[in-house]
Amino acid sequence: MEPLEAILHTLFRPKWERDPNDSEYDGIKEMREVCSEKLTVSFCHSWPTPITIEKDAYFEHLEAMAEAFPDWSYRAKVWRSSSGQAQEEEGKDGRVVLSLVMDPCGTHTGVLKLFGEVVPATGKKLTFPKELVHVHFDKSGGAPLVHHIEFSKVIDMQANNTGDLAGVPGLLFALSRPIPPPASHILSTVPPYTAADNRDPNFKLRIQVML
């Protein structure tokens, strides 16, 4: 496996939490180690407006997800050229970019602690739509590190139960939870943020109306 592909395999690993047979193994720690301290992560779809977060916030989110979805799988595949090689491109920042597609899935068997909410396990199996992701690598310090991750767009909406939404919005849709502030305040009237049931089609309208 090529070095950059190996990093992608670590970052979007099939198994991301601790190995019960190896007390020293910590998948999330390994994921952090292949990322630059200046890592930024952008979510360009599904949220009302694109958002960007930094390294600590991203991994806090992943730790919460690992606790709630211990069987989580990204089901990620590297975007390849016709020759079968991982297709490298040059990003606007001059860094090497590899792309991949993923359609994550997982079962909500643990407590989800996210955005100040505590969501007890529901046992629901979540399947997300297929999305395109771009990963930017920084080679300036010798060994390559992940500098930026861009969750770019949904490319296939078949066979999902998250309202055709990816990431946190899709997760909240599937669990019938409202989106967190400040987006909830922006869209609070379509329908009311306090609506008891967000499973109706208006939920999807509410979080997409600003796109």
C-alpha atoms as a PDB file:
ATOM      1  CA  MET A   1       0.000   0.000   0.000  1.00  0.00           C
ATOM      2  CA  GLU A   2       1.332   3.445  -0.959  1.00  0.00           C
ATOM      3  CA  PRO A   3       2.199   5.800   1.956  1.00  0.00           C
ATOM      4  CA  LEU A   4      -0.667   8.234   1.350  1.00  0.00           C
ATOM      5  CA  GLU A   5      -3.141   5.399   0.935  1.00  0.00           C
ATOM      6  CA  ALA A   6      -1.897   3.874   4.180  1.00  0.00           C
ATOM      7  CA  ILE A   7      -2.662   7.180   5.927  1.00  0.00           C
ATOM      8  CA  LEU A   8      -6.178   7.156   4.480  1.00  0.00           C
ATOM      9  CA  HIS A   9      -6.636   3.608   5.739  1.00  0.00           C
ATOM     10  CA  THR A  10      -5.656   4.776   9.230  1.00  0.00           C
ATOM     11  CA  LEU A  11      -7.851   7.879   9.070  1.00  0.00           C
ATOM     12  CA  PHE A  12     -10.954   6.094   7.780  1.00  0.00           C
ATOM     13  CA  ARG A  13     -10.226   2.720   9.339  1.00  0.00           C
ATOM     14  CA  PRO A  14     -12.833  -0.045   9.439  1.00  0.00           C
ATOM     15  CA  LYS A  15     -12.216  -0.429  13.184  1.00  0.00           C
ATOM     16  CA  TRP A  16     -11.699   2.834  14.996  1.00  0.00           C
ATOM     17  CA  GLU A  17     -11.970   2.277  18.726  1.00  0.00           C
ATOM     18  CA  ARG A  18     -10.024   0.171  21.182  1.00  0.00           C
ATOM     19  CA  ASP A  19      -9.366  -3.479  20.401  1.00  0.00           C
ATOM     20  CA  PRO A  20     -10.844  -5.574  23.268  1.00  0.00           C
ATOM     21  CA  ASN A  21      -8.025  -8.074  22.727  1.00  0.00           C
ATOM     22  CA  ASP A  22      -5.299  -5.430  22.925  1.00  0.00           C
ATOM     23  CA  SER A  23      -5.453  -2.968  25.804  1.00  0.00           C
ATOM     24  CA  GLU A  24      -2.659  -0.867  24.236  1.00  0.00           C
ATOM     25  CA  TYR A  25      -4.469  -0.340  20.934  1.00  0.00           C
ATOM     26  CA  ASP A  26      -6.320   2.931  20.443  1.00  0.00           C
ATOM     27  CA  GLY A  27      -7.561   3.551  16.906  1.00  0.00           C
ATOM     28  CA  ILE A  28      -8.601   7.164  17.519  1.00  0.00           C
ATOM     29  CA  LYS A  29      -5.142   7.964  18.884  1.00  0.00           C
ATOM     30  CA  GLU A  30      -3.596   6.542  15.705  1.00  0.00           C
ATOM     31  CA  MET A  31      -5.972   8.644  13.629  1.00  0.00           C
ATOM     32  CA  ARG A  32      -4.833  11.795  15.466  1.00  0.00           C
ATOM     33  CA  GLU A  33      -1.169  10.929  14.878  1.00  0.00           C
ATOM     34  CA  VAL A  34      -1.466  10.983  11.071  1.00  0.00           C
ATOM     35  CA  CYS A  35      -2.962  14.500  11.168  1.00  0.00           C
ATOM     36  CA  SER A  36      -1.195  17.834  11.370  1.00  0.00           C
ATOM     37  CA  GLU A  37      -1.699  19.910  14.505  1.00  0.00           C
ATOM     38  CA  LYS A  38      -3.152  22.521  12.131  1.00  0.00           C
ATOM     39  CA  LEU A  39      -5.762  20.119  10.767  1.00  0.00           C
ATOM     40  CA  THR A  40      -9.039  21.663   9.625  1.00  0.00           C
ATOM     41  CA  VAL A  41     -12.143  19.744   8.574  1.00  0.00           C
ATOM     42  CA  SER A  42     -14.830  21.252   6.340  1.00  0.00           C
ATOM     43  CA  PHE A  43     -18.384  19.998   5.920  1.00  0.00           C
ATOM     44  CA  CYS A  44     -19.644  21.461   2.655  1.00  0.00           C
ATOM     45  CA  HIS A  45     -23.088  19.848   2.523  1.00  0.00           C
ATOM     46  CA  SER A  46     -26.042  18.722   4.668  1.00  0.00           C
ATOM     47  CA  TRP A  47     -25.544  21.553   7.207  1.00  0.00           C
ATOM     48  CA  PRO A  48     -27.503  24.768   6.523  1.00  0.00           C
ATOM     49  CA  THR A  49     -24.207  26.471   5.598  1.00  0.00           C
ATOM     50  CA  PRO A  50     -20.697  25.005   5.194  1.00  0.00           C
ATOM     51  CA  ILE A  51     -18.778  24.757   8.466  1.00  0.00           C
ATOM     52  CA  THR A  52     -15.104  24.215   9.316  1.00  0.00           C
ATOM     53  CA  ILE A  53     -13.754  22.872  12.593  1.00  0.00           C
ATOM     54  CA  GLU A  54     -10.242  22.306  13.962  1.00  0.00           C
ATOM     55  CA  LYS A  55      -8.444  19.153  15.063  1.00  0.00           C
ATOM     56  CA  ASP A  56      -9.534  18.919  18.708  1.00  0.00           C
ATOM     57  CA  ALA A  57     -13.204  19.503  17.917  1.00  0.00           C
ATOM     58  CA  TYR A  58     -13.116  16.907  15.120  1.00  0.00           C
ATOM     59  CA  PHE A  59     -11.638  14.203  17.318  1.00  0.00           C
ATOM     60  CA  GLU A  60     -13.956  14.994  20.204  1.00  0.00           C
ATOM     61  CA  HIS A  61     -16.774  14.304  17.760  1.00  0.00           C
ATOM     62  CA  LEU A  62     -15.166  11.020  16.644  1.00  0.00           C
ATOM     63  CA  GLU A  63     -14.678   9.878  20.236  1.00  0.00           C
ATOM     64  CA  ALA A  64     -18.363  10.502  20.925  1.00  0.00           C
ATOM     65  CA  MET A  65     -19.306   8.566  17.798  1.00  0.00           C
ATOM     66  CA  ALA A  66     -17.023   5.664  18.703  1.00  0.00           C
ATOM     67  CA  GLU A  67     -18.718   5.402  22.086  1.00  0.00           C
ATOM     68  CA  ALA A  68     -22.210   5.446  20.577  1.00  0.00           C
ATOM     69  CA  PHE A  69     -21.503   3.370  17.442  1.00  0.00           C
ATOM     70  CA  PRO A  70     -18.847   0.767  18.335  1.00  0.00           C
ATOM     71  CA  ASP A  71     -19.416  -1.135  15.069  1.00  0.00           C
ATOM     72  CA  TRP A  72     -19.089   2.025  12.927  1.00  0.00           C
ATOM     73  CA  SER A  73     -17.591   1.524   9.464  1.00  0.00           C
ATOM     74  CA  TYR A  74     -16.778   4.257   6.941  1.00  0.00           C
ATOM     75  CA  ARG A  75     -16.859   1.759   4.050  1.00  0.00           C
ATOM     76  CA  ALA A  76     -14.419   4.084   2.307  1.00  0.00           C
ATOM     77  CA  LYS A  77     -12.835   3.456  -1.086  1.00  0.00           C
ATOM     78  CA  VAL A  78     -10.015   5.494  -2.611  1.00  0.00           C
ATOM     79  CA  TRP A  79     -10.848   7.258  -5.881  1.00  0.00           C
ATOM     80  CA  ARG A  80      -8.639   5.617  -8.518  1.00  0.00           C
ATOM     81  CA  SER A  81      -7.597   6.365 -12.079  1.00  0.00           C
ATOM     82  CA  SER A  82      -8.250   3.941 -14.939  1.00  0.00           C
ATOM     83  CA  SER A  83      -4.822   2.402 -14.255  1.00  0.00           C
ATOM     84  CA  GLY A  84      -5.920   1.402 -10.766  1.00  0.00           C
ATOM     85  CA  GLN A  85      -3.616   3.844  -8.983  1.00  0.00           C
ATOM     86  CA  ALA A  86      -4.875   6.284  -6.383  1.00  0.00           C
ATOM     87  CA  GLN A  87      -5.562   9.496  -8.291  1.00  0.00           C
ATOM     88  CA  GLU A  88      -3.420  12.318  -6.898  1.00  0.00           C
ATOM     89  CA  GLU A  89      -4.336  15.916  -7.676  1.00  0.00           C
ATOM     90  CA  GLU A  90      -2.960  19.295  -6.707  1.00  0.00           C
ATOM     91  CA  GLY A  91      -5.206  21.356  -4.469  1.00  0.00           C
ATOM     92  CA  LYS A  92      -5.594  25.117  -4.507  1.00  0.00           C
ATOM     93  CA  ASP A  93      -3.161  25.279  -1.606  1.00  0.00           C
ATOM     94  CA  GLY A  94      -0.523  23.421  -3.654  1.00  0.00           C
ATOM     95  CA  ARG A  95      -0.808  20.293  -1.517  1.00  0.00           C
ATOM     96  CA  VAL A  96      -1.377  16.758  -2.766  1.00  0.00           C
ATOM     97  CA  VAL A  97      -5.027  15.713  -2.643  1.00  0.00           C
ATOM     98  CA  LEU A  98      -6.465  12.204  -2.646  1.00  0.00           C
ATOM     99  CA  SER A  99     -10.200  11.615  -2.925  1.00  0.00           C
ATOM    100  CA  LEU A 100     -12.386   8.825  -1.673  1.00  0.00           C
ATOM    101  CA  VAL A 101     -16.031   7.843  -1.531  1.00  0.00           C
ATOM    102  CA  MET A 102     -17.757   6.472   1.538  1.00  0.00           C
ATOM    103  CA  ASP A 103     -21.181   5.398   2.724  1.00  0.00           C
ATOM    104  CA  PRO A 104     -20.793   4.948   6.485  1.00  0.00           C
ATOM    105  CA  CYS A 105     -22.980   2.729   8.612  1.00  0.00           C
ATOM    106  CA  GLY A 106     -23.237   1.835  12.285  1.00  0.00           C
ATOM    107  CA  THR A 107     -25.585   0.648  15.021  1.00  0.00           C
ATOM    108  CA  HIS A 108     -26.519   2.997  17.860  1.00  0.00           C
ATOM    109  CA  THR A 109     -25.813   0.668  20.780  1.00  0.00           C
ATOM    110  CA  GLY A 110     -24.051   3.132  23.106  1.00  0.00           C
ATOM    111  CA  VAL A 111     -24.890   6.482  24.687  1.00  0.00           C
ATOM    112  CA  LEU A 112     -24.326   9.401  22.303  1.00  0.00           C
ATOM    113  CA  LYS A 113     -22.996  12.577  23.946  1.00  0.00           C
ATOM    114  CA  LEU A 114     -22.955  15.314  21.332  1.00  0.00           C
ATOM    115  CA  PHE A 115     -23.534  19.090  21.444  1.00  0.00           C
ATOM    116  CA  GLY A 116     -24.474  18.920  25.106  1.00  0.00           C
ATOM    117  CA  GLU A 117     -27.187  16.322  24.503  1.00  0.00           C
ATOM    118  CA  VAL A 118     -27.209  12.775  25.869  1.00  0.00           C
ATOM    119  CA  VAL A 119     -29.024  10.312  23.602  1.00  0.00           C
ATOM    120  CA  PRO A 120     -29.554   6.814  25.066  1.00  0.00           C
ATOM    121  CA  ALA A 121     -28.903   3.844  22.816  1.00  0.00           C
ATOM    122  CA  THR A 122     -31.755   3.188  20.386  1.00  0.00           C
ATOM    123  CA  GLY A 123     -30.454   0.057  18.663  1.00  0.00           C
ATOM    124  CA  LYS A 124     -31.051   1.735  15.288  1.00  0.00           C
ATOM    125  CA  LYS A 125     -28.876   0.695  12.362  1.00  0.00           C
ATOM    126  CA  LEU A 126     -27.915   3.850  10.410  1.00  0.00           C
ATOM    127  CA  THR A 127     -26.885   3.796   6.767  1.00  0.00           C
ATOM    128  CA  PHE A 128     -25.709   7.100   5.284  1.00  0.00           C
ATOM    129  CA  PRO A 129     -25.710   8.211   1.621  1.00  0.00           C
ATOM    130  CA  LYS A 130     -22.529   7.920  -0.372  1.00  0.00           C
ATOM    131  CA  GLU A 131     -20.384  11.064  -0.202  1.00  0.00           C
ATOM    132  CA  LEU A 132     -17.221  12.363  -1.825  1.00  0.00           C
ATOM    133  CA  VAL A 133     -14.333  13.363   0.444  1.00  0.00           C
ATOM    134  CA  HIS A 134     -11.073  15.161  -0.423  1.00  0.00           C
ATOM    135  CA  VAL A 135      -8.017  14.756   1.814  1.00  0.00           C
ATOM    136  CA  HIS A 136      -5.157  17.285   1.567  1.00  0.00           C
ATOM    137  CA  PHE A 137      -1.658  16.188   2.620  1.00  0.00           C
ATOM    138  CA  ASP A 138       1.178  18.350   3.914  1.00  0.00           C
ATOM    139  CA  LYS A 139       4.635  17.032   2.976  1.00  0.00           C
ATOM    140  CA  SER A 140       6.615  20.091   4.036  1.00  0.00           C
ATOM    141  CA  GLY A 141       7.845  18.535   7.279  1.00  0.00           C
ATOM    142  CA  GLY A 142       9.122  15.276   5.816  1.00  0.00           C
ATOM    143  CA  ALA A 143       6.607  12.529   6.608  1.00  0.00           C
ATOM    144  CA  PRO A 144       3.224  13.416   5.078  1.00  0.00           C
ATOM    145  CA  LEU A 145       0.428  14.464   7.425  1.00  0.00           C
ATOM    146  CA  VAL A 146      -3.253  15.172   6.795  1.00  0.00           C
ATOM    147  CA  HIS A 147      -3.661  18.952   6.657  1.00  0.00           C
ATOM    148  CA  HIS A 148      -7.300  19.322   5.600  1.00  0.00           C
ATOM    149  CA  ILE A 149     -10.338  17.076   5.130  1.00  0.00           C
ATOM    150  CA  GLU A 150     -13.223  18.254   2.978  1.00  0.00           C
ATOM    151  CA  PHE A 151     -16.505  16.378   3.088  1.00  0.00           C
ATOM    152  CA  SER A 152     -17.470  17.666  -0.330  1.00  0.00           C
ATOM    153  CA  LYS A 153     -20.887  16.428  -1.473  1.00  0.00           C
ATOM    154  CA  VAL A 154     -23.391  13.588  -1.497  1.00  0.00           C
ATOM    155  CA  ILE A 155     -23.114  11.637  -4.758  1.00  0.00           C
ATOM    156  CA  ASP A 156     -25.599   8.782  -4.265  1.00  0.00           C
ATOM    157  CA  MET A 157     -28.733   8.912  -2.124  1.00  0.00           C
ATOM    158  CA  GLN A 158     -29.886   5.330  -2.617  1.00  0.00           C
ATOM    159  CA  ALA A 159     -30.409   2.956   0.306  1.00  0.00           C
ATOM    160  CA  ASN A 160     -29.993   5.344   3.239  1.00  0.00           C
ATOM    161  CA  ASN A 161     -32.182   6.027   6.255  1.00  0.00           C
ATOM    162  CA  THR A 162     -30.761   9.434   7.212  1.00  0.00           C
ATOM    163  CA  GLY A 163     -33.002  11.616   5.061  1.00  0.00           C
ATOM    164  CA  ASP A 164     -30.422  11.774   2.228  1.00  0.00           C
ATOM    165  CA  LEU A 165     -28.184  13.701   4.635  1.00  0.00           C
ATOM    166  CA  ALA A 166     -24.628  12.869   5.644  1.00  0.00           C
ATOM    167  CA  GLY A 167     -22.647  13.507   8.810  1.00  0.00           C
ATOM    168  CA  VAL A 168     -24.209  14.936  11.975  1.00  0.00           C
ATOM    169  CA  PRO A 169     -27.393  16.247  10.259  1.00  0.00           C
ATOM    170  CA  GLY A 170     -28.107  12.765   8.884  1.00  0.00           C
ATOM    171  CA  LEU A 171     -27.384  11.217  12.251  1.00  0.00           C
ATOM    172  CA  LEU A 172     -29.768  13.598  14.021  1.00  0.00           C
ATOM    173  CA  PHE A 173     -32.456  13.035  11.381  1.00  0.00           C
ATOM    174  CA  ALA A 174     -32.279   9.264  11.854  1.00  0.00           C
ATOM    175  CA  LEU A 175     -32.460   9.601  15.647  1.00  0.00           C
ATOM    176  CA  SER A 176     -35.303  12.184  15.461  1.00  0.00           C
ATOM    177  CA  ARG A 177     -33.249  14.864  17.169  1.00  0.00           C
ATOM    178  CA  PRO A 178     -33.075  18.602  16.326  1.00  0.00           C
ATOM    179  CA  ILE A 179     -29.944  20.159  14.889  1.00  0.00           C
ATOM    180  CA  PRO A 180     -27.825  22.074  17.428  1.00  0.00           C
ATOM    181  CA  PRO A 181     -27.409  25.863  17.714  1.00  0.00           C
ATOM    182  CA  PRO A 182     -26.617  28.157  15.995  1.00  0.00           C
ATOM    183  CA  ALA A 183     -28.161  26.515  12.930  1.00  0.00           C
ATOM    184  CA  SER A 184     -31.296  25.706  14.900  1.00  0.00           C
ATOM    185  CA  HIS A 185     -31.805  29.403  15.669  1.00  0.00           C
ATOM    186  CA  ILE A 186     -31.361  30.418  12.022  1.00  0.00           C
ATOM    187  CA  LEU A 187     -34.026  27.943  10.914  1.00  0.00           C
ATOM    188  CA  SER A 188     -36.151  27.883  14.045  1.00  0.00           C
ATOM    189  CA  THR A 189     -39.388  28.801  12.302  1.00  0.00           C
ATOM    190  CA  VAL A 190     -39.289  26.130   9.561  1.00  0.00           C
ATOM    191  CA  PRO A 191     -40.706  24.234  11.478  1.00  0.00           C
ATOM    192  CA  PRO A 192     -40.241  25.212  15.148  1.00  0.00           C
ATOM    193  CA  TYR A 193     -36.952  24.058  16.623  1.00  0.00           C
ATOM    194  CA  THR A 194     -38.929  22.554  19.512  1.00  0.00           C
ATOM    195  CA  ALA A 195     -41.055  20.365  17.249  1.00  0.00           C
ATOM    196  CA  ALA A 196     -41.705  17.053  18.977  1.00  0.00           C
ATOM    197  CA  ASP A 197     -41.224  14.944  15.859  1.00  0.00           C
ATOM    198  CA  ASN A 198     -38.590  15.840  13.269  1.00  0.00           C
ATOM    199  CA  ARG A 199     -39.135  12.786  11.095  1.00  0.00           C
ATOM    200  CA  ASP A 200     -41.507  14.566   8.736  1.00  0.00           C
ATOM    201  CA  PRO A 201     -40.251  15.950   5.377  1.00  0.00           C
ATOM    202  CA  ASN A 202     -40.068  19.469   6.804  1.00  0.00           C
ATOM    203  CA  PHE A 203     -37.072  18.440   8.892  1.00  0.00           C
ATOM    204  CA  LYS A 204     -35.083  17.994   5.694  1.00  0.00           C
ATOM    205  CA  LEU A 205     -36.349  21.341   4.388  1.00  0.00           C
ATOM    206  CA  ARG A 206     -35.409  22.988   7.662  1.00  0.00           C
ATOM    207  CA  ILE A 207     -31.728  22.060   7.438  1.00  0.00           C
ATOM    208  CA  GLN A 208     -31.375  22.522   3.681  1.00  0.00           C
ATOM    209  CA  VAL A 209     -33.271  25.782   3.182  1.00  0.00           C
ATOM    210  CA  MET A 210     -30.057  27.823   3.461  1.00  0.00           C
ATOM    211  CA  LEU A 211     -28.126  25.803   0.865  1.00  0.00           C
END
